Amino acid sequence: TFKRPEQLLATLASLKAQETGRRFAIIVIENEAEARAGARAALPLFEGGDIPGMVIVAHERGNCSAYNAGWQTAILHFPDFSHLLVIDDDEIADPQWLERMC
């Protein structure tokens, strides 16, 4: 996420509403290391157990740096995962998105 906390919350809500029997975790990658508006908006959802996963900060700017930080985190924290999907903070996943992508 980068300076779009409201859109990030909408994206997270769409992921929470997935119609699936699959276990999945979400890694939010904050790519604005100074203000961290997206991380501040999303963190309560993770801390409260509303959404499984974590929020990290990618200190190097740019989409590729953020994606790489997220993939590295996934490999370290979820070594047995079988699928890795990416959705940006300005996108909304329909309820079958996860199933169709997997």
PDB file of N, CA and C in Angstrom:
ATOM      1  N   THR A   1       0.837  -1.179   0.000  1.00  0.00           N
ATOM      2  CA  THR A   1       0.000   0.000   0.000  1.00  0.00           C
ATOM      3  C   THR A   1       0.873   1.230   0.000  1.00  0.00           C
ATOM      4  N   PHE A   2       0.372   2.277  -0.605  1.00  0.00           N
ATOM      5  CA  PHE A   2       1.120   3.524  -0.678  1.00  0.00           C
ATOM      6  C   PHE A   2       0.132   4.689  -0.653  1.00  0.00           C
ATOM      7  N   LYS A   3      -0.049   5.265   0.515  1.00  0.00           N
ATOM      8  CA  LYS A   3      -0.848   6.483   0.698  1.00  0.00           C
ATOM      9  C   LYS A   3      -2.310   6.333   0.286  1.00  0.00           C
ATOM     10  N   ARG A   4      -2.890   5.137   0.460  1.00  0.00           N
ATOM     11  CA  ARG A   4      -4.301   4.921   0.129  1.00  0.00           C
ATOM     12  C   ARG A   4      -4.959   4.087   1.231  1.00  0.00           C
ATOM     13  N   PRO A   5      -4.985   4.554   2.465  1.00  0.00           N
ATOM     14  CA  PRO A   5      -5.514   3.725   3.555  1.00  0.00           C
ATOM     15  C   PRO A   5      -6.977   3.342   3.381  1.00  0.00           C
ATOM     16  N   GLU A   6      -7.806   4.237   2.873  1.00  0.00           N
ATOM     17  CA  GLU A   6      -9.227   3.903   2.706  1.00  0.00           C
ATOM     18  C   GLU A   6      -9.401   2.813   1.659  1.00  0.00           C
ATOM     19  N   GLN A   7      -8.662   2.923   0.573  1.00  0.00           N
ATOM     20  CA  GLN A   7      -8.758   1.902  -0.469  1.00  0.00           C
ATOM     21  C   GLN A   7      -8.198   0.572   0.035  1.00  0.00           C
ATOM     22  N   LEU A   8      -7.146   0.620   0.830  1.00  0.00           N
ATOM     23  CA  LEU A   8      -6.592  -0.603   1.404  1.00  0.00           C
ATOM     24  C   LEU A   8      -7.633  -1.308   2.262  1.00  0.00           C
ATOM     25  N   LEU A   9      -8.352  -0.564   3.076  1.00  0.00           N
ATOM     26  CA  LEU A   9      -9.381  -1.178   3.920  1.00  0.00           C
ATOM     27  C   LEU A   9     -10.468  -1.833   3.077  1.00  0.00           C
ATOM     28  N   ALA A  10     -10.823  -1.217   1.962  1.00  0.00           N
ATOM     29  CA  ALA A  10     -11.809  -1.819   1.061  1.00  0.00           C
ATOM     30  C   ALA A  10     -11.261  -3.107   0.434  1.00  0.00           C
ATOM     31  N   THR A  11      -9.990  -3.088   0.050  1.00  0.00           N
ATOM     32  CA  THR A  11      -9.357  -4.291  -0.506  1.00  0.00           C
ATOM     33  C   THR A  11      -9.340  -5.399   0.534  1.00  0.00           C
ATOM     34  N   LEU A  12      -8.958  -5.073   1.766  1.00  0.00           N
ATOM     35  CA  LEU A  12      -8.922  -6.077   2.833  1.00  0.00           C
ATOM     36  C   LEU A  12     -10.310  -6.646   3.117  1.00  0.00           C
ATOM     37  N   ALA A  13     -11.328  -5.796   3.095  1.00  0.00           N
ATOM     38  CA  ALA A  13     -12.697  -6.281   3.305  1.00  0.00           C
ATOM     39  C   ALA A  13     -13.083  -7.261   2.208  1.00  0.00           C
ATOM     40  N   SER A  14     -12.657  -6.990   0.971  1.00  0.00           N
ATOM     41  CA  SER A  14     -12.981  -7.905  -0.124  1.00  0.00           C
ATOM     42  C   SER A  14     -12.249  -9.235   0.032  1.00  0.00           C
ATOM     43  N   LEU A  15     -11.074  -9.216   0.609  1.00  0.00           N
ATOM     44  CA  LEU A  15     -10.343 -10.462   0.844  1.00  0.00           C
ATOM     45  C   LEU A  15     -10.948 -11.243   2.003  1.00  0.00           C
ATOM     46  N   LYS A  16     -11.387 -10.542   3.007  1.00  0.00           N
ATOM     47  CA  LYS A  16     -12.033 -11.194   4.143  1.00  0.00           C
ATOM     48  C   LYS A  16     -13.330 -11.891   3.705  1.00  0.00           C
ATOM     49  N   ALA A  17     -13.974 -11.366   2.676  1.00  0.00           N
ATOM     50  CA  ALA A  17     -15.257 -11.895   2.198  1.00  0.00           C
ATOM     51  C   ALA A  17     -15.105 -13.017   1.171  1.00  0.00           C
ATOM     52  N   GLN A  18     -13.912 -13.569   1.015  1.00  0.00           N
ATOM     53  CA  GLN A  18     -13.708 -14.639   0.040  1.00  0.00           C
ATOM     54  C   GLN A  18     -14.536 -15.869   0.396  1.00  0.00           C
ATOM     55  N   GLU A  19     -15.136 -16.461  -0.614  1.00  0.00           N
ATOM     56  CA  GLU A  19     -15.918 -17.685  -0.452  1.00  0.00           C
ATOM     57  C   GLU A  19     -14.999 -18.851  -0.788  1.00  0.00           C
ATOM     58  N   THR A  20     -14.367 -19.375   0.242  1.00  0.00           N
ATOM     59  CA  THR A  20     -13.380 -20.436   0.048  1.00  0.00           C
ATOM     60  C   THR A  20     -13.260 -21.266   1.319  1.00  0.00           C
ATOM     61  N   GLY A  21     -12.863 -22.489   1.145  1.00  0.00           N
ATOM     62  CA  GLY A  21     -12.535 -23.339   2.273  1.00  0.00           C
ATOM     63  C   GLY A  21     -11.029 -23.376   2.514  1.00  0.00           C
ATOM     64  N   ARG A  22     -10.292 -22.641   1.697  1.00  0.00           N
ATOM     65  CA  ARG A  22      -8.835 -22.617   1.809  1.00  0.00           C
ATOM     66  C   ARG A  22      -8.398 -21.760   3.002  1.00  0.00           C
ATOM     67  N   ARG A  23      -7.334 -22.201   3.645  1.00  0.00           N
ATOM     68  CA  ARG A  23      -6.693 -21.348   4.647  1.00  0.00           C
ATOM     69  C   ARG A  23      -5.795 -20.384   3.894  1.00  0.00           C
ATOM     70  N   PHE A  24      -5.852 -19.117   4.277  1.00  0.00           N
ATOM     71  CA  PHE A  24      -4.957 -18.155   3.641  1.00  0.00           C
ATOM     72  C   PHE A  24      -4.606 -17.053   4.625  1.00  0.00           C
ATOM     73  N   ALA A  25      -3.482 -16.434   4.370  1.00  0.00           N
ATOM     74  CA  ALA A  25      -3.009 -15.316   5.177  1.00  0.00           C
ATOM     75  C   ALA A  25      -2.746 -14.146   4.241  1.00  0.00           C
ATOM     76  N   ILE A  26      -2.830 -12.968   4.783  1.00  0.00           N
ATOM     77  CA  ILE A  26      -2.620 -11.744   4.015  1.00  0.00           C
ATOM     78  C   ILE A  26      -1.400 -11.028   4.577  1.00  0.00           C
ATOM     79  N   ILE A  27      -0.530 -10.604   3.683  1.00  0.00           N
ATOM     80  CA  ILE A  27       0.610  -9.780   4.068  1.00  0.00           C
ATOM     81  C   ILE A  27       0.401  -8.416   3.432  1.00  0.00           C
ATOM     82  N   VAL A  28       0.197  -7.414   4.259  1.00  0.00           N
ATOM     83  CA  VAL A  28       0.098  -6.039   3.765  1.00  0.00           C
ATOM     84  C   VAL A  28       1.509  -5.474   3.774  1.00  0.00           C
ATOM     85  N   ILE A  29       1.929  -4.943   2.635  1.00  0.00           N
ATOM     86  CA  ILE A  29       3.246  -4.352   2.528  1.00  0.00           C
ATOM     87  C   ILE A  29       3.085  -2.843   2.428  1.00  0.00           C
ATOM     88  N   GLU A  30       3.474  -2.154   3.474  1.00  0.00           N
ATOM     89  CA  GLU A  30       3.446  -0.687   3.485  1.00  0.00           C
ATOM     90  C   GLU A  30       4.689  -0.207   2.756  1.00  0.00           C
ATOM     91  N   ASN A  31       4.494   0.595   1.720  1.00  0.00           N
ATOM     92  CA  ASN A  31       5.613   1.068   0.912  1.00  0.00           C
ATOM     93  C   ASN A  31       5.832   2.565   1.074  1.00  0.00           C
ATOM     94  N   GLU A  32       5.370   3.090   2.169  1.00  0.00           N
ATOM     95  CA  GLU A  32       5.594   4.508   2.492  1.00  0.00           C
ATOM     96  C   GLU A  32       6.102   4.527   3.930  1.00  0.00           C
ATOM     97  N   ALA A  33       7.405   4.366   4.080  1.00  0.00           N
ATOM     98  CA  ALA A  33       8.016   4.086   5.379  1.00  0.00           C
ATOM     99  C   ALA A  33       7.952   5.240   6.372  1.00  0.00           C
ATOM    100  N   GLU A  34       7.619   6.436   5.923  1.00  0.00           N
ATOM    101  CA  GLU A  34       7.598   7.566   6.847  1.00  0.00           C
ATOM    102  C   GLU A  34       6.242   7.692   7.553  1.00  0.00           C
ATOM    103  N   ALA A  35       5.206   7.993   6.840  1.00  0.00           N
ATOM    104  CA  ALA A  35       3.890   8.230   7.462  1.00  0.00           C
ATOM    105  C   ALA A  35       3.153   6.926   7.782  1.00  0.00           C
ATOM    106  N   ARG A  36       3.298   5.927   6.944  1.00  0.00           N
ATOM    107  CA  ARG A  36       2.714   4.598   7.167  1.00  0.00           C
ATOM    108  C   ARG A  36       1.192   4.614   7.370  1.00  0.00           C
ATOM    109  N   ALA A  37       0.504   5.406   6.589  1.00  0.00           N
ATOM    110  CA  ALA A  37      -0.956   5.545   6.745  1.00  0.00           C
ATOM    111  C   ALA A  37      -1.676   4.213   6.526  1.00  0.00           C
ATOM    112  N   GLY A  38      -1.264   3.462   5.534  1.00  0.00           N
ATOM    113  CA  GLY A  38      -1.899   2.169   5.274  1.00  0.00           C
ATOM    114  C   GLY A  38      -1.667   1.183   6.406  1.00  0.00           C
ATOM    115  N   ALA A  39      -0.441   1.125   6.891  1.00  0.00           N
ATOM    116  CA  ALA A  39      -0.125   0.221   8.001  1.00  0.00           C
ATOM    117  C   ALA A  39      -0.937   0.585   9.235  1.00  0.00           C
ATOM    118  N   ARG A  40      -1.040   1.859   9.524  1.00  0.00           N
ATOM    119  CA  ARG A  40      -1.824   2.294  10.691  1.00  0.00           C
ATOM    120  C   ARG A  40      -3.292   1.932  10.540  1.00  0.00           C
ATOM    121  N   ALA A  41      -3.815   2.017   9.325  1.00  0.00           N
ATOM    122  CA  ALA A  41      -5.220   1.688   9.093  1.00  0.00           C
ATOM    123  C   ALA A  41      -5.469   0.189   9.195  1.00  0.00           C
ATOM    124  N   ALA A  42      -4.548  -0.617   8.679  1.00  0.00           N
ATOM    125  CA  ALA A  42      -4.746  -2.062   8.611  1.00  0.00           C
ATOM    126  C   ALA A  42      -4.363  -2.797   9.890  1.00  0.00           C
ATOM    127  N   LEU A  43      -3.407  -2.300  10.609  1.00  0.00           N
ATOM    128  CA  LEU A  43      -2.868  -3.027  11.761  1.00  0.00           C
ATOM    129  C   LEU A  43      -3.922  -3.474  12.771  1.00  0.00           C
ATOM    130  N   PRO A  44      -4.908  -2.660  13.121  1.00  0.00           N
ATOM    131  CA  PRO A  44      -5.914  -3.136  14.083  1.00  0.00           C
ATOM    132  C   PRO A  44      -6.665  -4.391  13.624  1.00  0.00           C
ATOM    133  N   LEU A  45      -6.855  -4.563  12.324  1.00  0.00           N
ATOM    134  CA  LEU A  45      -7.543  -5.747  11.808  1.00  0.00           C
ATOM    135  C   LEU A  45      -6.727  -7.008  12.057  1.00  0.00           C
ATOM    136  N   PHE A  46      -5.420  -6.886  11.966  1.00  0.00           N
ATOM    137  CA  PHE A  46      -4.535  -8.030  12.181  1.00  0.00           C
ATOM    138  C   PHE A  46      -4.330  -8.269  13.672  1.00  0.00           C
ATOM    139  N   GLU A  47      -4.107  -7.212  14.416  1.00  0.00           N
ATOM    140  CA  GLU A  47      -3.893  -7.347  15.860  1.00  0.00           C
ATOM    141  C   GLU A  47      -5.125  -7.907  16.567  1.00  0.00           C
ATOM    142  N   GLY A  48      -6.309  -7.552  16.090  1.00  0.00           N
ATOM    143  CA  GLY A  48      -7.544  -8.033  16.686  1.00  0.00           C
ATOM    144  C   GLY A  48      -7.944  -9.429  16.227  1.00  0.00           C
ATOM    145  N   GLY A  49      -7.182 -10.010  15.309  1.00  0.00           N
ATOM    146  CA  GLY A  49      -7.481 -11.348  14.821  1.00  0.00           C
ATOM    147  C   GLY A  49      -8.583 -11.385  13.779  1.00  0.00           C
ATOM    148  N   ASP A  50      -8.997 -10.222  13.295  1.00  0.00           N
ATOM    149  CA  ASP A  50     -10.040 -10.135  12.277  1.00  0.00           C
ATOM    150  C   ASP A  50      -9.564 -10.696  10.939  1.00  0.00           C
ATOM    151  N   ILE A  51      -8.283 -10.502  10.660  1.00  0.00           N
ATOM    152  CA  ILE A  51      -7.682 -10.967   9.408  1.00  0.00           C
ATOM    153  C   ILE A  51      -6.392 -11.704   9.762  1.00  0.00           C
ATOM    154  N   PRO A  52      -6.187 -12.909   9.202  1.00  0.00           N
ATOM    155  CA  PRO A  52      -4.942 -13.630   9.463  1.00  0.00           C
ATOM    156  C   PRO A  52      -3.798 -13.091   8.598  1.00  0.00           C
ATOM    157  N   GLY A  53      -2.654 -12.926   9.202  1.00  0.00           N
ATOM    158  CA  GLY A  53      -1.500 -12.461   8.443  1.00  0.00           C
ATOM    159  C   GLY A  53      -0.726 -11.415   9.203  1.00  0.00           C
ATOM    160  N   MET A  54      -0.158 -10.470   8.457  1.00  0.00           N
ATOM    161  CA  MET A  54       0.691  -9.466   9.087  1.00  0.00           C
ATOM    162  C   MET A  54       0.841  -8.235   8.215  1.00  0.00           C
ATOM    163  N   VAL A  55       1.345  -7.192   8.838  1.00  0.00           N
ATOM    164  CA  VAL A  55       1.659  -5.940   8.152  1.00  0.00           C
ATOM    165  C   VAL A  55       3.164  -5.735   8.269  1.00  0.00           C
ATOM    166  N   ILE A  56       3.814  -5.476   7.139  1.00  0.00           N
ATOM    167  CA  ILE A  56       5.247  -5.197   7.147  1.00  0.00           C
ATOM    168  C   ILE A  56       5.501  -3.858   6.465  1.00  0.00           C
ATOM    169  N   VAL A  57       6.693  -3.333   6.639  1.00  0.00           N
ATOM    170  CA  VAL A  57       7.095  -2.090   5.987  1.00  0.00           C
ATOM    171  C   VAL A  57       8.250  -2.392   5.046  1.00  0.00           C
ATOM    172  N   ALA A  58       8.077  -2.031   3.786  1.00  0.00           N
ATOM    173  CA  ALA A  58       9.161  -2.128   2.799  1.00  0.00           C
ATOM    174  C   ALA A  58       9.805  -0.751   2.736  1.00  0.00           C
ATOM    175  N   HIS A  59      11.005  -0.634   3.220  1.00  0.00           N
ATOM    176  CA  HIS A  59      11.658   0.673   3.330  1.00  0.00           C
ATOM    177  C   HIS A  59      12.156   1.202   1.996  1.00  0.00           C
ATOM    178  N   GLU A  60      12.361   0.326   1.039  1.00  0.00           N
ATOM    179  CA  GLU A  60      12.780   0.751  -0.288  1.00  0.00           C
ATOM    180  C   GLU A  60      11.541   0.979  -1.141  1.00  0.00           C
ATOM    181  N   ARG A  61      11.422   2.159  -1.733  1.00  0.00           N
ATOM    182  CA  ARG A  61      10.227   2.516  -2.490  1.00  0.00           C
ATOM    183  C   ARG A  61      10.122   1.763  -3.805  1.00  0.00           C
ATOM    184  N   GLY A  62       8.875   1.628  -4.251  1.00  0.00           N
ATOM    185  CA  GLY A  62       8.596   1.037  -5.557  1.00  0.00           C
ATOM    186  C   GLY A  62       7.862  -0.282  -5.445  1.00  0.00           C
ATOM    187  N   ASN A  63       7.012  -0.529  -6.441  1.00  0.00           N
ATOM    188  CA  ASN A  63       6.223  -1.760  -6.459  1.00  0.00           C
ATOM    189  C   ASN A  63       7.090  -3.013  -6.369  1.00  0.00           C
ATOM    190  N   CYS A  64       8.156  -3.071  -7.148  1.00  0.00           N
ATOM    191  CA  CYS A  64       8.991  -4.276  -7.162  1.00  0.00           C
ATOM    192  C   CYS A  64       9.621  -4.512  -5.796  1.00  0.00           C
ATOM    193  N   SER A  65      10.084  -3.462  -5.159  1.00  0.00           N
ATOM    194  CA  SER A  65      10.674  -3.609  -3.817  1.00  0.00           C
ATOM    195  C   SER A  65       9.625  -4.091  -2.825  1.00  0.00           C
ATOM    196  N   ALA A  66       8.424  -3.559  -2.928  1.00  0.00           N
ATOM    197  CA  ALA A  66       7.348  -3.981  -2.023  1.00  0.00           C
ATOM    198  C   ALA A  66       6.982  -5.441  -2.269  1.00  0.00           C
ATOM    199  N   TYR A  67       6.823  -5.821  -3.528  1.00  0.00           N
ATOM    200  CA  TYR A  67       6.496  -7.212  -3.838  1.00  0.00           C
ATOM    201  C   TYR A  67       7.589  -8.144  -3.321  1.00  0.00           C
ATOM    202  N   ASN A  68       8.843  -7.799  -3.561  1.00  0.00           N
ATOM    203  CA  ASN A  68       9.947  -8.648  -3.106  1.00  0.00           C
ATOM    204  C   ASN A  68       9.945  -8.790  -1.589  1.00  0.00           C
ATOM    205  N   ALA A  69       9.670  -7.719  -0.872  1.00  0.00           N
ATOM    206  CA  ALA A  69       9.602  -7.789   0.593  1.00  0.00           C
ATOM    207  C   ALA A  69       8.469  -8.713   1.028  1.00  0.00           C
ATOM    208  N   GLY A  70       7.338  -8.634   0.357  1.00  0.00           N
ATOM    209  CA  GLY A  70       6.204  -9.501   0.680  1.00  0.00           C
ATOM    210  C   GLY A  70       6.489 -10.954   0.384  1.00  0.00           C
ATOM    211  N   TRP A  71       7.107 -11.230  -0.765  1.00  0.00           N
ATOM    212  CA  TRP A  71       7.413 -12.613  -1.120  1.00  0.00           C
ATOM    213  C   TRP A  71       8.434 -13.198  -0.164  1.00  0.00           C
ATOM    214  N   GLN A  72       9.449 -12.417   0.202  1.00  0.00           N
ATOM    215  CA  GLN A  72      10.446 -12.897   1.147  1.00  0.00           C
ATOM    216  C   GLN A  72       9.796 -13.198   2.502  1.00  0.00           C
ATOM    217  N   THR A  73       8.893 -12.337   2.935  1.00  0.00           N
ATOM    218  CA  THR A  73       8.181 -12.562   4.195  1.00  0.00           C
ATOM    219  C   THR A  73       7.338 -13.825   4.117  1.00  0.00           C
ATOM    220  N   ALA A  74       6.648 -14.026   3.002  1.00  0.00           N
ATOM    221  CA  ALA A  74       5.828 -15.230   2.832  1.00  0.00           C
ATOM    222  C   ALA A  74       6.686 -16.489   2.918  1.00  0.00           C
ATOM    223  N   ILE A  75       7.820 -16.489   2.260  1.00  0.00           N
ATOM    224  CA  ILE A  75       8.709 -17.650   2.270  1.00  0.00           C
ATOM    225  C   ILE A  75       9.201 -17.940   3.686  1.00  0.00           C
ATOM    226  N   LEU A  76       9.525 -16.898   4.423  1.00  0.00           N
ATOM    227  CA  LEU A  76      10.042 -17.070   5.786  1.00  0.00           C
ATOM    228  C   LEU A  76       8.971 -17.502   6.780  1.00  0.00           C
ATOM    229  N   HIS A  77       7.783 -16.913   6.693  1.00  0.00           N
ATOM    230  CA  HIS A  77       6.751 -17.139   7.702  1.00  0.00           C
ATOM    231  C   HIS A  77       5.748 -18.234   7.342  1.00  0.00           C
ATOM    232  N   PHE A  78       5.623 -18.536   6.061  1.00  0.00           N
ATOM    233  CA  PHE A  78       4.671 -19.544   5.602  1.00  0.00           C
ATOM    234  C   PHE A  78       5.380 -20.485   4.619  1.00  0.00           C
ATOM    235  N   PRO A  79       6.383 -21.229   5.078  1.00  0.00           N
ATOM    236  CA  PRO A  79       7.225 -21.998   4.155  1.00  0.00           C
ATOM    237  C   PRO A  79       6.498 -23.097   3.390  1.00  0.00           C
ATOM    238  N   ASP A  80       5.324 -23.510   3.832  1.00  0.00           N
ATOM    239  CA  ASP A  80       4.602 -24.584   3.160  1.00  0.00           C
ATOM    240  C   ASP A  80       3.486 -24.086   2.240  1.00  0.00           C
ATOM    241  N   PHE A  81       3.458 -22.771   1.954  1.00  0.00           N
ATOM    242  CA  PHE A  81       2.370 -22.279   1.108  1.00  0.00           C
ATOM    243  C   PHE A  81       2.478 -22.855  -0.295  1.00  0.00           C
ATOM    244  N   SER A  82       1.325 -22.952  -0.957  1.00  0.00           N
ATOM    245  CA  SER A  82       1.328 -23.513  -2.307  1.00  0.00           C
ATOM    246  C   SER A  82       0.971 -22.488  -3.380  1.00  0.00           C
ATOM    247  N   HIS A  83       0.369 -21.373  -2.992  1.00  0.00           N
ATOM    248  CA  HIS A  83       0.019 -20.324  -3.947  1.00  0.00           C
ATOM    249  C   HIS A  83       0.379 -18.972  -3.342  1.00  0.00           C
ATOM    250  N   LEU A  84       0.809 -18.063  -4.188  1.00  0.00           N
ATOM    251  CA  LEU A  84       1.082 -16.698  -3.755  1.00  0.00           C
ATOM    252  C   LEU A  84       0.381 -15.773  -4.741  1.00  0.00           C
ATOM    253  N   LEU A  85      -0.558 -15.007  -4.244  1.00  0.00           N
ATOM    254  CA  LEU A  85      -1.331 -14.101  -5.085  1.00  0.00           C
ATOM    255  C   LEU A  85      -1.041 -12.674  -4.671  1.00  0.00           C
ATOM    256  N   VAL A  86      -1.171 -11.749  -5.603  1.00  0.00           N
ATOM    257  CA  VAL A  86      -0.940 -10.333  -5.329  1.00  0.00           C
ATOM    258  C   VAL A  86      -2.167  -9.547  -5.762  1.00  0.00           C
ATOM    259  N   ILE A  87      -2.574  -8.644  -4.892  1.00  0.00           N
ATOM    260  CA  ILE A  87      -3.635  -7.701  -5.228  1.00  0.00           C
ATOM    261  C   ILE A  87      -3.188  -6.334  -4.714  1.00  0.00           C
ATOM    262  N   ASP A  88      -3.386  -5.324  -5.498  1.00  0.00           N
ATOM    263  CA  ASP A  88      -2.979  -3.974  -5.104  1.00  0.00           C
ATOM    264  C   ASP A  88      -4.054  -3.304  -4.263  1.00  0.00           C
ATOM    265  N   ASP A  89      -3.662  -2.249  -3.598  1.00  0.00           N
ATOM    266  CA  ASP A  89      -4.568  -1.564  -2.670  1.00  0.00           C
ATOM    267  C   ASP A  89      -5.630  -0.716  -3.361  1.00  0.00           C
ATOM    268  N   ASP A  90      -5.641  -0.709  -4.660  1.00  0.00           N
ATOM    269  CA  ASP A  90      -6.699  -0.002  -5.385  1.00  0.00           C
ATOM    270  C   ASP A  90      -7.570  -0.996  -6.162  1.00  0.00           C
ATOM    271  N   GLU A  91      -7.541  -2.263  -5.738  1.00  0.00           N
ATOM    272  CA  GLU A  91      -8.326  -3.312  -6.375  1.00  0.00           C
ATOM    273  C   GLU A  91      -9.258  -3.960  -5.354  1.00  0.00           C
ATOM    274  N   ILE A  92     -10.372  -4.455  -5.849  1.00  0.00           N
ATOM    275  CA  ILE A  92     -11.339  -5.168  -5.015  1.00  0.00           C
ATOM    276  C   ILE A  92     -11.468  -6.580  -5.587  1.00  0.00           C
ATOM    277  N   ALA A  93     -11.337  -7.574  -4.714  1.00  0.00           N
ATOM    278  CA  ALA A  93     -11.474  -8.968  -5.139  1.00  0.00           C
ATOM    279  C   ALA A  93     -12.934  -9.378  -5.044  1.00  0.00           C
ATOM    280  N   ASP A  94     -13.468  -9.963  -6.119  1.00  0.00           N
ATOM    281  CA  ASP A  94     -14.828 -10.499  -6.017  1.00  0.00           C
ATOM    282  C   ASP A  94     -14.768 -11.742  -5.131  1.00  0.00           C
ATOM    283  N   PRO A  95     -15.884 -12.209  -4.614  1.00  0.00           N
ATOM    284  CA  PRO A  95     -15.887 -13.305  -3.634  1.00  0.00           C
ATOM    285  C   PRO A  95     -15.244 -14.608  -4.103  1.00  0.00           C
ATOM    286  N   GLN A  96     -15.138 -14.832  -5.397  1.00  0.00           N
ATOM    287  CA  GLN A  96     -14.535 -16.067  -5.924  1.00  0.00           C
ATOM    288  C   GLN A  96     -13.102 -15.866  -6.429  1.00  0.00           C
ATOM    289  N   TRP A  97     -12.540 -14.691  -6.220  1.00  0.00           N
ATOM    290  CA  TRP A  97     -11.209 -14.366  -6.734  1.00  0.00           C
ATOM    291  C   TRP A  97     -10.164 -15.396  -6.304  1.00  0.00           C
ATOM    292  N   LEU A  98     -10.099 -15.694  -5.036  1.00  0.00           N
ATOM    293  CA  LEU A  98      -9.085 -16.612  -4.525  1.00  0.00           C
ATOM    294  C   LEU A  98      -9.240 -17.999  -5.154  1.00  0.00           C
ATOM    295  N   GLU A  99     -10.446 -18.504  -5.214  1.00  0.00           N
ATOM    296  CA  GLU A  99     -10.677 -19.824  -5.804  1.00  0.00           C
ATOM    297  C   GLU A  99     -10.293 -19.847  -7.278  1.00  0.00           C
ATOM    298  N   ARG A 100     -10.693 -18.831  -8.015  1.00  0.00           N
ATOM    299  CA  ARG A 100     -10.371 -18.808  -9.433  1.00  0.00           C
ATOM    300  C   ARG A 100      -8.862 -18.703  -9.660  1.00  0.00           C
ATOM    301  N   MET A 101      -8.198 -17.905  -8.868  1.00  0.00           N
ATOM    302  CA  MET A 101      -6.760 -17.733  -9.041  1.00  0.00           C
ATOM    303  C   MET A 101      -5.993 -19.001  -8.668  1.00  0.00           C
ATOM    304  N   CYS A 102      -6.451 -19.698  -7.641  1.00  0.00           N
ATOM    305  CA  CYS A 102      -5.747 -20.926  -7.241  1.00  0.00           C
ATOM    306  C   CYS A 102      -6.086 -22.079  -8.166  1.00  0.00           C
TER     307      CYS A 102
END
